[in-house]
CSV table of C-alpha atoms in Angstrom, one decimal:
chain,number,residue,atom,x,y,z
A,40,MET,CA,0.0,0.0,0.0
A,41,ALA,CA,1.2,3.5,-0.8
A,42,ALA,CA,2.1,5.9,2.0
A,43,ALA,CA,-0.9,7.7,3.4
A,44,LYS,CA,-1.1,11.4,3.6
A,45,LYS,CA,-3.4,13.4,5.9
A,46,VAL,CA,-5.9,15.7,4.2
A,47,GLU,CA,-8.6,17.9,5.5
A,48,LEU,CA,-12.1,17.7,4.0
A,49,ILE,CA,-15.1,19.8,4.4
A,50,LEU,CA,-18.3,17.8,4.0
A,51,PRO,CA,-22.0,18.5,4.5
A,52,GLU,CA,-23.0,17.3,7.9
A,53,ASN,CA,-25.6,14.8,6.6
A,54,LEU,CA,-23.0,13.2,4.3
A,55,LEU,CA,-20.5,12.8,7.2
A,56,GLU,CA,-23.3,11.3,9.3
A,57,THR,CA,-24.0,8.8,6.5
A,58,VAL,CA,-20.2,8.0,6.2
A,59,ASP,CA,-20.0,7.4,10.0
A,60,SER,CA,-23.1,5.2,9.9
A,61,ILE,CA,-21.7,3.1,7.1
A,62,ALA,CA,-18.3,2.9,8.7
A,63,LYS,CA,-19.8,1.7,12.0
A,64,LYS,CA,-21.9,-1.0,10.2
A,65,GLU,CA,-18.9,-2.1,8.2
A,66,ASN,CA,-16.6,-2.1,11.2
A,67,MET,CA,-14.1,0.3,9.7
A,68,THR,CA,-12.8,3.8,10.4
A,69,ARG,CA,-14.2,6.9,8.8
A,70,SER,CA,-11.0,7.2,6.8
A,71,GLU,CA,-11.3,3.7,5.5
A,72,CYS,CA,-14.9,4.3,4.5
A,73,ILE,CA,-14.0,7.5,2.6
A,74,GLU,CA,-11.0,5.8,1.0
A,75,ASN,CA,-13.2,2.9,-0.2
A,76,ALA,CA,-15.8,5.4,-1.6
A,77,MET,CA,-13.1,7.3,-3.4
A,78,ARG,CA,-11.6,4.2,-4.9
A,79,PHE,CA,-15.0,3.0,-6.0
A,80,TYR,CA,-15.8,6.4,-7.6
A,81,ILE,CA,-12.4,6.4,-9.5
A,82,GLU,CA,-12.9,2.8,-10.7
A,83,GLU,CA,-16.4,3.5,-11.9
A,84,ARG,CA,-15.2,6.7,-13.7
A,85,GLU,CA,-12.4,4.8,-15.4
A,86,LYS,CA,-15.0,2.1,-16.5
A,87,ARG,CA,-17.3,4.9,-17.9
A,88,GLU,CA,-14.4,6.5,-19.8
A,89,LEU,CA,-13.3,3.2,-21.3
A,90,ARG,CA,-16.9,2.4,-22.3
A,91,GLU,CA,-17.2,5.8,-24.0
A,92,GLN,CA,-13.9,5.3,-25.8
A,93,LEU,CA,-15.1,1.8,-27.0
A,94,ILE,CA,-18.3,3.3,-28.2
A,95,GLN,CA,-16.5,6.0,-30.1
A,96,GLY,CA,-14.1,3.5,-31.6
A,97,TYR,CA,-16.9,1.2,-32.7
A,98,GLN,CA,-18.7,4.1,-34.3
A,99,GLU,CA,-15.5,5.2,-36.1
A,100,MET,CA,-15.0,1.6,-37.3
A,101,ALA,CA,-18.6,1.4,-38.6
A,102,GLU,CA,-18.0,4.6,-40.6
A,103,ILE,CA,-14.8,3.1,-42.1
A,104,ASN,CA,-16.6,-0.2,-42.9
A,105,ILE,CA,-19.4,1.7,-44.6
A,106,LYS,CA,-16.9,3.6,-46.7
A,107,ILE,CA,-15.1,0.4,-47.7
A,108,SER,CA,-18.4,-1.3,-48.6
A,109,GLU,CA,-19.4,1.7,-50.7
A,110,ASP,CA,-16.0,1.6,-52.5
A,111,PHE,CA,-16.2,-2.1,-53.2
A,112,PHE,CA,-19.8,-1.8,-54.3
A,113,SER,CA,-18.9,0.9,-56.8
A,114,ALA,CA,-16.0,-1.2,-58.1
A,115,GLU,CA,-18.2,-4.3,-58.4
A,116,GLN,CA,-20.8,-2.4,-60.2
A,117,GLU,CA,-18.2,-1.0,-62.6
A,118,LEU,CA,-16.9,-4.5,-63.2
A,119,TRP,CA,-20.4,-5.9,-63.9
A,120,PHE,CA,-21.3,-3.2,-66.4
A,121,THR,CA,-18.0,-3.2,-68.3
A,122,ASN,CA,-17.9,-6.9,-69.0
């Protein structure tokens, strides 16, 4: 595990109460609870970014495939009508 560094956070009181409640139920410290929440958020954000990149990549590939199909269709038509 990487070295820990102390930080100061300002949170809404109701959020802190929720964090404390979860930490107590999960038998962990407030810091551990916040760390877990931050890790979860970062992992989900990375998944979302990857998903968006994949969608963009598939859309770009679809456009390329359409262009290739159109080019080959034109070439095939030309071949049929010249023979």
